[in-house]
Amino acid sequence: MYYKNVFNSKFYYPNSRFLRIVNDENILINIINESYCLNFINFSDNDIIIDCGANVGELKLALNQKIDQINYYAFEPDKTIFKCLEINCSENVKNLYNVGLSDSNNKRSLFIDSEGGNSSFIDFGSGQTEDVESITLDSLNLKEHIKLFKVEAEGFEPEVLVGSKNTLERVEYVSVDFGSERGKDQSNTVTEVNKYLYDNNFSLVSFSNFRTVGLYKNNKIFKNN
């Protein structure tokens, strides 16, 4: 593992991706905020955050600069990366899941790219695979109000959302990376994701200037508020 001192504590990476913050951690925090449209959201202490494709936990690192206490649920199927996530988010260890979110509960082949952080359930041409557990978010039967559901599944976003249909009713915002990462042809999932979220009472409210990421809000929740 590699680590970088970030805001007076060690933050771990499985490889040289730590160079992303070698100069100034505030630059990375700003990129994360802008990438996932976090500045659009009014966060409060004890908000519930669900991080699909958590990698080493950079989303939580960024949110910790906004609020003191976060109820953080993280899902990362890559075993090598997950070890760093456990260290970086040790105070939330009971809500860290070394599984992938999906549209069913079963084992799947994970196509590995730990170096680039792009491991996926869709074959993108990787020569290395691991059998890992996948679950639906709905299978956790979460009943609480959820502030943010971040979805970054390297082209597997439509399946993640299908497996989260019931939970989405309690989600205030969904920030989803639907860029060109699906399969060997590296297609995007914009059309599928946008249709699914609109069909489930969400609307697009912001779009990232850094990446192909859209932020959606739950119309039912905001109508009631």
Coordinates of N, CA and C in Angstrom, one line a residue:
M1 N 0.8 -1.2 0.0 CA 0.0 0.0 0.0 C 0.9 1.3 0.0
Y2 N 0.3 2.3 -0.5 CA 0.9 3.6 -0.4 C 0.0 4.5 0.4
Y3 N 0.5 5.5 1.1 CA -0.3 6.5 1.8 C 0.2 7.9 1.6
K4 N -0.7 8.8 1.8 CA -0.4 10.2 1.7 C -1.0 10.9 2.9
N5 N -0.3 11.8 3.6 CA -0.8 12.5 4.7 C -1.8 13.5 4.2
V6 N -3.1 13.3 4.5 CA -4.1 14.2 4.1 C -4.9 14.8 5.3
F7 N -4.9 16.1 5.4 CA -5.6 16.7 6.5 C -5.1 16.1 7.9
N8 N -3.8 15.9 8.0 CA -3.2 15.4 9.2 C -3.4 14.0 9.6
S9 N -3.8 13.2 8.6 CA -3.9 11.7 8.8 C -3.6 11.0 7.5
K10 N -3.3 9.7 7.7 CA -2.8 8.9 6.5 C -4.0 8.4 5.7
F11 N -3.9 8.6 4.4 CA -5.0 8.1 3.5 C -4.3 7.1 2.6
Y12 N -4.9 5.9 2.5 CA -4.2 4.8 1.8 C -4.8 4.5 0.4
Y13 N -3.9 4.1 -0.5 CA -4.2 3.7 -1.8 C -3.4 2.3 -2.0
P14 N -4.0 1.5 -2.9 CA -3.3 0.2 -3.2 C -2.2 0.3 -4.2
N15 N -2.0 1.5 -4.8 CA -1.0 1.7 -5.9 C -0.7 3.1 -6.0
S16 N -0.1 3.5 -7.1 CA 0.4 4.8 -7.3 C -0.7 5.9 -7.6
R17 N -1.9 5.5 -7.5 CA -3.0 6.5 -7.6 C -2.9 7.6 -6.5
F18 N -2.2 7.3 -5.5 CA -2.0 8.3 -4.4 C -1.4 9.6 -5.0
L19 N -0.8 9.5 -6.2 CA -0.2 10.7 -6.8 C -1.2 11.7 -7.1
R20 N -2.5 11.3 -7.1 CA -3.6 12.3 -7.4 C -3.6 13.4 -6.3
I21 N -3.1 13.1 -5.1 CA -3.1 14.2 -4.1 C -1.6 14.5 -3.6
V22 N -0.7 14.3 -4.5 CA 0.7 14.4 -4.0 C 1.0 15.9 -3.8
N23 N 0.3 16.8 -4.5 CA 0.7 18.2 -4.3 C -0.2 18.9 -3.3
D24 N -1.5 18.9 -3.4 CA -2.4 19.6 -2.6 C -3.7 18.8 -2.5
E25 N -4.0 18.4 -1.3 CA -5.3 17.6 -1.1 C -6.5 18.4 -1.4
N26 N -6.4 19.7 -1.3 CA -7.6 20.6 -1.5 C -8.0 20.6 -3.0
I27 N -7.0 20.3 -3.9 CA -7.3 20.2 -5.3 C -8.1 19.0 -5.5
L28 N -7.8 17.9 -4.9 CA -8.5 16.6 -5.1 C -9.9 16.8 -4.5
I29 N -10.1 17.4 -3.4 CA -11.4 17.6 -2.8 C -12.3 18.5 -3.7
N30 N -11.7 19.5 -4.3 CA -12.5 20.3 -5.2 C -12.9 19.5 -6.4
I31 N -12.1 18.7 -6.9 CA -12.4 17.9 -8.1 C -13.5 16.9 -7.8
I32 N -13.5 16.3 -6.6 CA -14.6 15.4 -6.2 C -15.9 16.1 -6.0
N33 N -15.8 17.3 -5.4 CA -17.0 18.1 -5.2 C -17.7 18.4 -6.5
E34 N -16.8 18.9 -7.5 CA -17.3 19.3 -8.8 C -17.7 18.1 -9.6
S35 N -17.0 17.0 -9.5 CA -17.3 15.8 -10.3 C -18.7 15.2 -10.0
Y36 N -19.0 15.2 -8.7 CA -20.3 14.5 -8.3 C -21.4 15.6 -8.0
C37 N -21.1 16.8 -8.3 CA -22.1 17.9 -8.1 C -22.4 18.1 -6.6
L38 N -21.5 17.8 -5.7 CA -21.8 17.9 -4.3 C -22.1 19.3 -3.8
N39 N -21.6 20.3 -4.4 CA -21.8 21.6 -4.0 C -23.3 22.1 -4.2
F40 N -24.0 21.3 -4.9 CA -25.4 21.6 -5.2 C -26.3 21.2 -4.0
I41 N -25.7 20.3 -3.1 CA -26.5 19.6 -2.1 C -26.2 20.3 -0.7
N42 N -27.2 20.5 0.1 CA -27.1 21.0 1.5 C -27.0 19.8 2.4
F43 N -25.8 19.5 2.8 CA -25.6 18.3 3.7 C -25.7 18.8 5.2
S44 N -26.1 17.8 6.0 CA -26.2 18.0 7.4 C -25.6 16.9 8.2
D45 N -25.2 17.1 9.4 CA -24.6 16.1 10.3 C -25.6 14.9 10.3
N46 N -25.0 13.7 10.3 CA -25.7 12.4 10.4 C -26.5 12.0 9.1
D47 N -26.3 12.8 8.0 CA -26.9 12.4 6.7 C -26.4 11.0 6.4
I48 N -27.3 10.2 5.7 CA -26.9 8.9 5.2 C -26.4 9.0 3.8
I49 N -25.2 8.5 3.5 CA -24.6 8.5 2.2 C -24.4 7.1 1.8
I50 N -24.8 6.7 0.6 CA -24.5 5.4 0.0 C -23.6 5.6 -1.2
D51 N -22.4 4.9 -1.1 CA -21.4 5.1 -2.1 C -21.2 3.7 -2.8
C52 N -21.7 3.7 -4.0 CA -21.5 2.5 -4.9 C -20.3 2.7 -5.8
G53 N -19.4 1.8 -5.7 CA -18.1 1.9 -6.3 C -17.2 2.9 -5.6
A54 N -17.1 2.6 -4.3 CA -16.5 3.5 -3.3 C -15.0 3.7 -3.5
N55 N -14.3 2.7 -4.2 CA -12.9 2.7 -4.3 C -12.3 2.8 -2.9
V56 N -11.4 3.7 -2.7 CA -10.7 3.8 -1.4 C -11.4 4.8 -0.4
G57 N -12.5 5.4 -0.9 CA -13.3 6.2 0.0 C -13.1 7.7 -0.1
E58 N -12.7 8.1 -1.3 CA -12.4 9.6 -1.5 C -13.7 10.4 -1.4
L59 N -14.9 9.8 -1.7 CA -16.1 10.6 -1.5 C -16.3 11.0 -0.1
K60 N -16.1 10.0 0.8 CA -16.2 10.3 2.3 C -15.1 11.4 2.7
L61 N -13.9 11.3 2.2 CA -12.9 12.2 2.5 C -13.4 13.6 2.1
A62 N -14.0 13.8 1.0 CA -14.5 15.1 0.6 C -15.7 15.6 1.4
L63 N -16.6 14.6 1.8 CA -17.7 15.0 2.6 C -17.3 15.4 4.0
N64 N -16.3 14.8 4.5 CA -15.8 15.1 5.8 C -15.3 16.5 6.0
Q65 N -15.1 17.2 4.8 CA -14.7 18.6 4.9 C -15.9 19.5 4.9
K66 N -17.1 18.9 4.7 CA -18.4 19.6 4.7 C -19.1 19.5 6.0
I67 N -19.2 18.2 6.5 CA -19.9 17.9 7.8 C -19.1 17.0 8.7
D68 N -19.4 17.1 9.9 CA -18.6 16.4 10.9 C -19.0 14.9 11.0
Q69 N -20.2 14.5 11.0 CA -20.7 13.2 11.2 C -21.4 12.7 9.9
I70 N -21.0 11.5 9.4 CA -21.6 11.0 8.2 C -22.0 9.5 8.5
N71 N -23.2 9.1 8.2 CA -23.6 7.7 8.2 C -23.3 7.2 6.8
Y72 N -22.1 6.5 6.6 CA -21.6 6.2 5.3 C -21.7 4.7 5.1
Y73 N -22.3 4.3 4.0 CA -22.4 3.0 3.5 C -21.6 2.9 2.2
A74 N -20.7 2.0 2.2 CA -19.8 1.9 1.0 C -19.7 0.5 0.4
F75 N -19.7 0.4 -0.9 CA -19.7 -0.9 -1.6 C -18.5 -0.9 -2.6
E76 N -17.6 -1.8 -2.4 CA -16.5 -1.9 -3.3 C -16.1 -3.4 -3.4
P77 N -16.3 -4.0 -4.6 CA -16.1 -5.4 -4.8 C -14.6 -5.8 -5.0
D78 N -13.8 -4.9 -5.4 CA -12.4 -5.3 -5.6 C -11.6 -5.5 -4.3
K79 N -11.2 -6.7 -4.0 CA -10.6 -7.0 -2.7 C -9.4 -6.2 -2.4
T80 N -8.5 -5.9 -3.4 CA -7.3 -5.2 -3.1 C -7.6 -3.8 -2.7
I81 N -8.6 -3.1 -3.4 CA -9.0 -1.8 -3.1 C -9.7 -1.7 -1.8
F82 N -10.5 -2.7 -1.5 CA -11.4 -2.7 -0.3 C -10.5 -2.7 0.9
K83 N -9.3 -3.3 0.9 CA -8.4 -3.2 2.1 C -8.1 -1.8 2.5
C84 N -7.9 -1.0 1.5 CA -7.6 0.4 1.7 C -8.8 1.2 2.2
L85 N -10.0 0.8 1.6 CA -11.2 1.4 2.1 C -11.5 1.2 3.6
E86 N -11.2 -0.1 4.0 CA -11.4 -0.4 5.4 C -10.5 0.4 6.3
I87 N -9.3 0.7 5.9 CA -8.4 1.5 6.8 C -8.8 3.0 6.7
N88 N -9.1 3.5 5.6 CA -9.5 4.9 5.4 C -10.8 5.2 6.1
C89 N -11.7 4.2 6.2 CA -13.0 4.5 6.8 C -13.3 3.5 8.0
S90 N -12.3 3.4 8.8 CA -12.3 2.4 9.9 C -13.5 2.7 10.9
E91 N -13.8 3.9 11.0 CA -14.9 4.3 12.0 C -16.3 3.8 11.5
N92 N -16.4 3.5 10.2 CA -17.6 3.1 9.6 C -17.6 1.6 9.1
V93 N -16.7 0.8 9.7 CA -16.3 -0.5 9.2 C -17.6 -1.4 9.1
K94 N -18.5 -1.3 10.0 CA -19.7 -2.2 9.9 C -20.6 -1.9 8.7
N95 N -20.4 -0.7 8.1 CA -21.2 -0.4 6.9 C -20.4 -0.4 5.6
L96 N -19.2 -1.1 5.7 CA -18.4 -1.3 4.5 C -18.6 -2.7 3.9
Y97 N -18.9 -2.8 2.6 CA -19.3 -4.0 2.0 C -18.3 -4.4 0.9
N98 N -17.6 -5.5 1.0 CA -16.8 -6.0 0.0 C -17.6 -6.8 -1.0
V99 N -18.6 -6.2 -1.6 CA -19.5 -6.7 -2.6 C -19.8 -5.7 -3.6
G100 N -20.3 -6.1 -4.8 CA -20.8 -5.2 -5.8 C -22.3 -5.0 -5.8
L101 N -22.8 -3.9 -6.0 CA -24.2 -3.7 -6.2 C -24.7 -4.1 -7.6
S102 N -25.8 -4.7 -7.6 CA -26.3 -5.3 -8.9 C -27.8 -5.4 -8.9
D103 N -28.4 -6.1 -9.9 CA -29.8 -6.3 -10.0 C -30.2 -7.7 -9.4
S104 N -29.3 -8.4 -8.8 CA -29.6 -9.7 -8.2 C -28.6 -10.1 -7.2
N105 N -28.9 -11.0 -6.3 CA -28.0 -11.5 -5.3 C -27.4 -12.8 -5.8
N106 N -26.1 -12.7 -6.2 CA -25.4 -13.9 -6.7 C -24.0 -13.6 -6.8
K107 N -23.2 -14.6 -7.2 CA -21.8 -14.4 -7.5 C -21.6 -14.0 -9.0
R108 N -20.7 -13.1 -9.2 CA -20.4 -12.6 -10.6 C -18.9 -12.6 -10.8
S109 N -18.6 -12.6 -12.1 CA -17.2 -12.4 -12.4 C -16.9 -10.9 -12.5
L110 N -15.9 -10.5 -11.7 CA -15.5 -9.1 -11.7 C -14.2 -9.0 -12.5
F111 N -14.3 -8.2 -13.6 CA -13.1 -7.9 -14.5 C -12.3 -6.9 -13.8
I112 N -11.0 -7.2 -13.6 CA -10.2 -6.4 -12.7 C -9.3 -5.4 -13.4
D113 N -9.4 -4.2 -12.8 CA -8.4 -3.1 -13.2 C -8.2 -2.3 -11.9
S114 N -7.5 -2.9 -11.0 CA -7.2 -2.2 -9.7 C -6.3 -1.0 -9.9
E115 N -5.4 -1.1 -10.8 CA -4.4 0.0 -11.1 C -5.2 1.3 -11.4
G116 N -6.1 1.2 -12.3 CA -6.9 2.4 -12.8 C -8.2 2.6 -12.0
G117 N -8.5 1.7 -11.1 CA -9.8 1.8 -10.4 C -11.0 1.6 -11.2
N118 N -10.9 0.8 -12.3 CA -12.0 0.6 -13.2 C -12.5 -0.8 -13.3
S119 N -12.4 -1.6 -12.2 CA -12.9 -2.9 -12.2 C -14.4 -2.9 -12.4
S120 N -15.0 -3.9 -13.2 CA -16.4 -3.8 -13.6 C -16.9 -5.2 -13.7
F121 N -18.3 -5.3 -13.6 CA -19.0 -6.6 -13.9 C -19.2 -6.8 -15.4
I122 N -18.9 -5.8 -16.2 CA -19.0 -5.9 -17.6 C -17.6 -6.1 -18.2
D123 N -17.4 -7.1 -19.0 CA -16.1 -7.4 -19.6 C -15.6 -6.3 -20.5
F124 N -14.6 -5.6 -20.1 CA -14.0 -4.5 -20.9 C -12.7 -4.9 -21.6
G125 N -12.4 -6.2 -21.5 CA -11.2 -6.8 -22.1 C -10.1 -7.1 -21.2
S126 N -10.4 -7.1 -19.9 CA -9.4 -7.4 -18.9 C -9.1 -8.9 -18.9
G127 N -7.8 -9.2 -18.7 CA -7.4 -10.6 -18.7 C -7.5 -11.2 -17.3
Q128 N -7.9 -10.5 -16.3 CA -7.9 -10.9 -14.9 C -9.3 -10.8 -14.4
T129 N -9.8 -11.9 -13.8 CA -11.2 -11.9 -13.2 C -11.1 -12.5 -11.8
E130 N -12.1 -12.1 -11.0 CA -12.3 -12.7 -9.7 C -13.8 -13.0 -9.5
D131 N -14.2 -14.1 -8.9 CA -15.6 -14.3 -8.6 C -15.9 -13.6 -7.3
V132 N -16.9 -12.7 -7.3 CA -17.2 -11.9 -6.1 C -18.7 -11.9 -5.9
E133 N -19.1 -11.6 -4.7 CA -20.6 -11.5 -4.4 C -21.1 -10.2 -4.9
S134 N -22.4 -10.3 -5.4 CA -23.1 -9.1 -5.8 C -24.5 -9.2 -5.1
I135 N -25.0 -8.0 -4.7 CA -26.3 -7.9 -4.0 C -27.1 -6.7 -4.6
T136 N -28.4 -6.8 -4.4 CA -29.2 -5.6 -4.6 C -29.1 -4.7 -3.4
L137 N -29.2 -3.4 -3.6 CA -29.3 -2.4 -2.5 C -30.6 -2.7 -1.8
D138 N -31.6 -3.0 -2.5 CA -32.9 -3.3 -1.9 C -32.9 -4.4 -0.9
S139 N -32.0 -5.4 -1.0 CA -31.9 -6.5 -0.1 C -31.4 -6.1 1.3
L140 N -30.9 -4.9 1.4 CA -30.5 -4.5 2.8 C -31.7 -3.9 3.5
N141 N -32.7 -3.6 2.8 CA -34.0 -3.2 3.4 C -33.8 -1.9 4.3
L142 N -33.1 -1.0 3.7 CA -32.8 0.3 4.5 C -34.1 1.1 4.6
K143 N -34.5 1.5 5.7 CA -35.7 2.3 6.0 C -35.5 3.8 6.2
E144 N -34.3 4.2 6.4 CA -34.1 5.6 6.7 C -34.1 6.5 5.5
H145 N -34.2 7.8 5.7 CA -34.1 8.7 4.6 C -32.6 8.8 4.2
I146 N -32.3 8.8 2.9 CA -31.0 8.8 2.4 C -30.7 10.1 1.7
K147 N -29.7 10.8 2.1 CA -29.4 12.1 1.4 C -28.8 11.9 0.0
L148 N -27.8 11.0 -0.1 CA -27.2 10.9 -1.4 C -26.8 9.4 -1.7
F149 N -27.1 9.0 -2.9 CA -26.7 7.7 -3.5 C -25.8 8.0 -4.7
K150 N -24.5 7.7 -4.5 CA -23.5 7.9 -5.5 C -23.3 6.6 -6.3
V151 N -23.5 6.6 -7.6 CA -23.4 5.4 -8.4 C -22.3 5.5 -9.4
E152 N -21.2 4.7 -9.2 CA -20.1 4.7 -10.1 C -19.8 3.2 -10.3
A153 N -20.3 2.6 -11.4 CA -20.2 1.2 -11.5 C -19.5 0.8 -12.8
E154 N -18.8 1.7 -13.4 CA -17.9 1.3 -14.6 C -18.8 0.7 -15.7
G155 N -19.9 1.3 -16.0 CA -20.8 0.8 -17.1 C -21.9 -0.1 -16.6
F156 N -21.9 -0.4 -15.3 CA -23.0 -1.3 -14.8 C -24.1 -0.5 -14.1
E157 N -24.1 0.8 -14.3 CA -25.1 1.6 -13.6 C -26.5 1.2 -13.8
P158 N -27.0 0.8 -15.0 CA -28.4 0.5 -15.1 C -28.8 -0.7 -14.2
E159 N -28.0 -1.7 -14.1 CA -28.2 -2.9 -13.2 C -28.3 -2.5 -11.8
V160 N -27.3 -1.6 -11.4 CA -27.3 -1.1 -10.0 C -28.6 -0.4 -9.6
L161 N -29.1 0.4 -10.5 CA -30.3 1.2 -10.2 C -31.6 0.3 -10.2
V162 N -31.6 -0.7 -11.1 CA -32.7 -1.7 -11.1 C -32.8 -2.4 -9.7
G163 N -31.6 -2.8 -9.2 CA -31.6 -3.4 -7.9 C -31.8 -2.5 -6.7
S164 N -32.0 -1.2 -7.0 CA -32.2 -0.2 -5.9 C -33.6 0.4 -6.0
K165 N -34.5 -0.1 -6.8 CA -35.8 0.5 -7.1 C -36.5 0.9 -5.8
N166 N -36.7 0.0 -4.9 CA -37.5 0.3 -3.7 C -36.7 1.3 -2.8
T167 N -35.4 1.2 -2.7 CA -34.6 2.1 -1.9 C -34.7 3.6 -2.4
L168 N -34.8 3.7 -3.8 CA -34.8 5.0 -4.4 C -35.9 5.9 -3.9
E169 N -37.0 5.3 -3.4 CA -38.1 6.1 -2.9 C -37.7 6.9 -1.7
R170 N -36.6 6.5 -1.0 CA -36.2 7.3 0.2 C -34.9 8.0 -0.1
V171 N -34.4 8.1 -1.3 CA -33.2 8.8 -1.7 C -33.5 10.2 -2.1
E172 N -32.8 11.2 -1.6 CA -33.0 12.6 -1.9 C -32.3 12.9 -3.2
Y173 N -31.0 12.5 -3.4 CA -30.3 12.8 -4.6 C -29.5 11.5 -5.0
V174 N -29.4 11.4 -6.3 CA -28.6 10.4 -7.0 C -27.6 11.1 -7.8
S175 N -26.3 10.8 -7.6 CA -25.2 11.3 -8.4 C -24.6 10.1 -9.2
V176 N -24.7 10.1 -10.5 CA -24.4 8.9 -11.2 C -23.4 9.2 -12.4
D177 N -22.4 8.4 -12.4 CA -21.4 8.5 -13.5 C -21.8 7.5 -14.6
F178 N -22.3 8.1 -15.7 CA -22.8 7.3 -16.8 C -22.0 7.5 -18.0
G179 N -20.6 7.7 -17.8 CA -19.7 7.9 -18.9 C -19.4 6.7 -19.7
S180 N -18.5 6.8 -20.7 CA -18.2 5.8 -21.7 C -17.3 4.7 -21.1
E181 N -17.9 3.8 -20.3 CA -17.1 2.7 -19.7 C -17.8 1.3 -19.7
R182 N -18.8 1.2 -20.5 CA -19.5 -0.1 -20.5 C -19.0 -1.0 -21.6
G183 N -18.3 -2.1 -21.2 CA -17.9 -3.2 -22.1 C -16.7 -2.8 -23.0
K184 N -16.5 -3.7 -23.9 CA -15.3 -3.5 -24.8 C -15.5 -2.3 -25.8
D185 N -16.7 -1.9 -26.1 CA -16.9 -0.8 -26.9 C -17.0 0.5 -26.2
Q186 N -16.9 0.4 -24.8 CA -16.8 1.6 -24.0 C -18.0 2.6 -24.2
S187 N -19.2 2.0 -24.3 CA -20.3 2.8 -24.5 C -20.8 3.5 -23.2
N188 N -21.5 4.6 -23.3 CA -22.0 5.2 -22.1 C -23.4 4.6 -21.8
T189 N -23.9 5.0 -20.6 CA -25.2 4.5 -20.1 C -26.2 5.7 -19.8
V190 N -25.9 6.8 -20.5 CA -26.7 8.0 -20.3 C -28.2 7.7 -20.5
T191 N -28.5 7.2 -21.7 CA -29.9 7.0 -22.1 C -30.7 6.1 -21.1
E192 N -30.0 4.9 -20.8 CA -30.7 4.0 -19.9 C -30.9 4.5 -18.5
V193 N -29.8 5.2 -17.9 CA -29.9 5.7 -16.6 C -30.9 6.9 -16.5
N194 N -30.9 7.8 -17.5 CA -31.8 8.9 -17.5 C -33.2 8.4 -17.6
K195 N -33.5 7.5 -18.4 CA -34.9 7.0 -18.5 C -35.3 6.3 -17.2
Y196 N -34.5 5.5 -16.6 CA -34.9 4.8 -15.4 C -35.1 5.8 -14.3
L197 N -34.3 6.7 -14.1 CA -34.5 7.7 -13.0 C -35.7 8.6 -13.3
Y198 N -35.9 9.0 -14.5 CA -37.1 9.8 -14.8 C -38.4 9.0 -14.6
D199 N -38.4 7.7 -14.9 CA -39.5 6.8 -14.7 C -39.8 6.6 -13.2
N200 N -38.8 6.8 -12.4 CA -38.9 6.6 -11.0 C -38.9 8.0 -10.2
N201 N -39.4 9.0 -10.9 CA -39.7 10.3 -10.3 C -38.5 11.1 -9.9
F202 N -37.4 10.9 -10.6 CA -36.3 11.8 -10.4 C -36.1 12.7 -11.6
S203 N -35.5 13.9 -11.4 CA -35.2 14.8 -12.5 C -33.8 15.3 -12.4
L204 N -33.2 15.5 -13.6 CA -31.8 16.0 -13.6 C -31.7 17.5 -13.2
V205 N -30.9 17.8 -12.2 CA -30.8 19.1 -11.7 C -29.4 19.8 -11.9
S206 N -28.4 18.9 -12.2 CA -27.0 19.5 -12.4 C -26.2 18.5 -13.2
F207 N -25.2 19.0 -13.8 CA -24.3 18.2 -14.6 C -22.9 18.6 -14.4
S208 N -22.0 17.7 -14.2 CA -20.6 18.0 -13.9 C -19.9 18.6 -15.0
N209 N -19.0 19.5 -14.8 CA -18.1 20.1 -15.8 C -16.8 19.3 -15.9
F210 N -16.6 18.3 -15.0 CA -15.4 17.6 -15.0 C -15.5 16.2 -15.6
R211 N -16.7 15.6 -15.4 CA -16.9 14.2 -15.9 C -18.3 14.1 -16.4
T212 N -18.6 12.9 -17.0 CA -20.0 12.6 -17.4 C -20.8 12.1 -16.3
V213 N -21.1 13.0 -15.4 CA -21.9 12.7 -14.2 C -23.1 13.7 -14.1
G214 N -24.2 13.1 -13.8 CA -25.4 13.8 -13.6 C -26.0 13.7 -12.2
L215 N -26.5 14.8 -11.6 CA -27.1 14.8 -10.3 C -28.6 14.9 -10.5
Y216 N -29.3 13.9 -9.9 CA -30.8 13.9 -10.0 C -31.4 14.1 -8.6
K217 N -32.6 14.7 -8.5 CA -33.3 14.9 -7.3 C -34.6 14.1 -7.3
N218 N -35.0 13.7 -6.2 CA -36.3 12.9 -6.0 C -37.5 13.9 -6.0
N219 N -38.3 13.9 -7.0 CA -39.3 14.9 -7.1 C -40.4 14.7 -6.0
K220 N -40.6 13.5 -5.6 CA -41.6 13.3 -4.6 C -41.2 13.8 -3.3
I221 N -40.0 13.6 -2.9 CA -39.5 14.1 -1.6 C -39.5 15.7 -1.6
F222 N -39.0 16.3 -2.7 CA -39.0 17.7 -2.7 C -40.4 18.4 -2.8
K223 N -41.3 17.6 -3.4 CA -42.7 18.1 -3.5 C -43.3 18.1 -2.1
N224 N -43.0 17.1 -1.3 CA -43.5 17.0 0.1 C -42.9 18.0 1.0
N225 N -41.7 18.5 0.6 CA -41.0 19.4 1.5 C -41.4 20.9 1.1

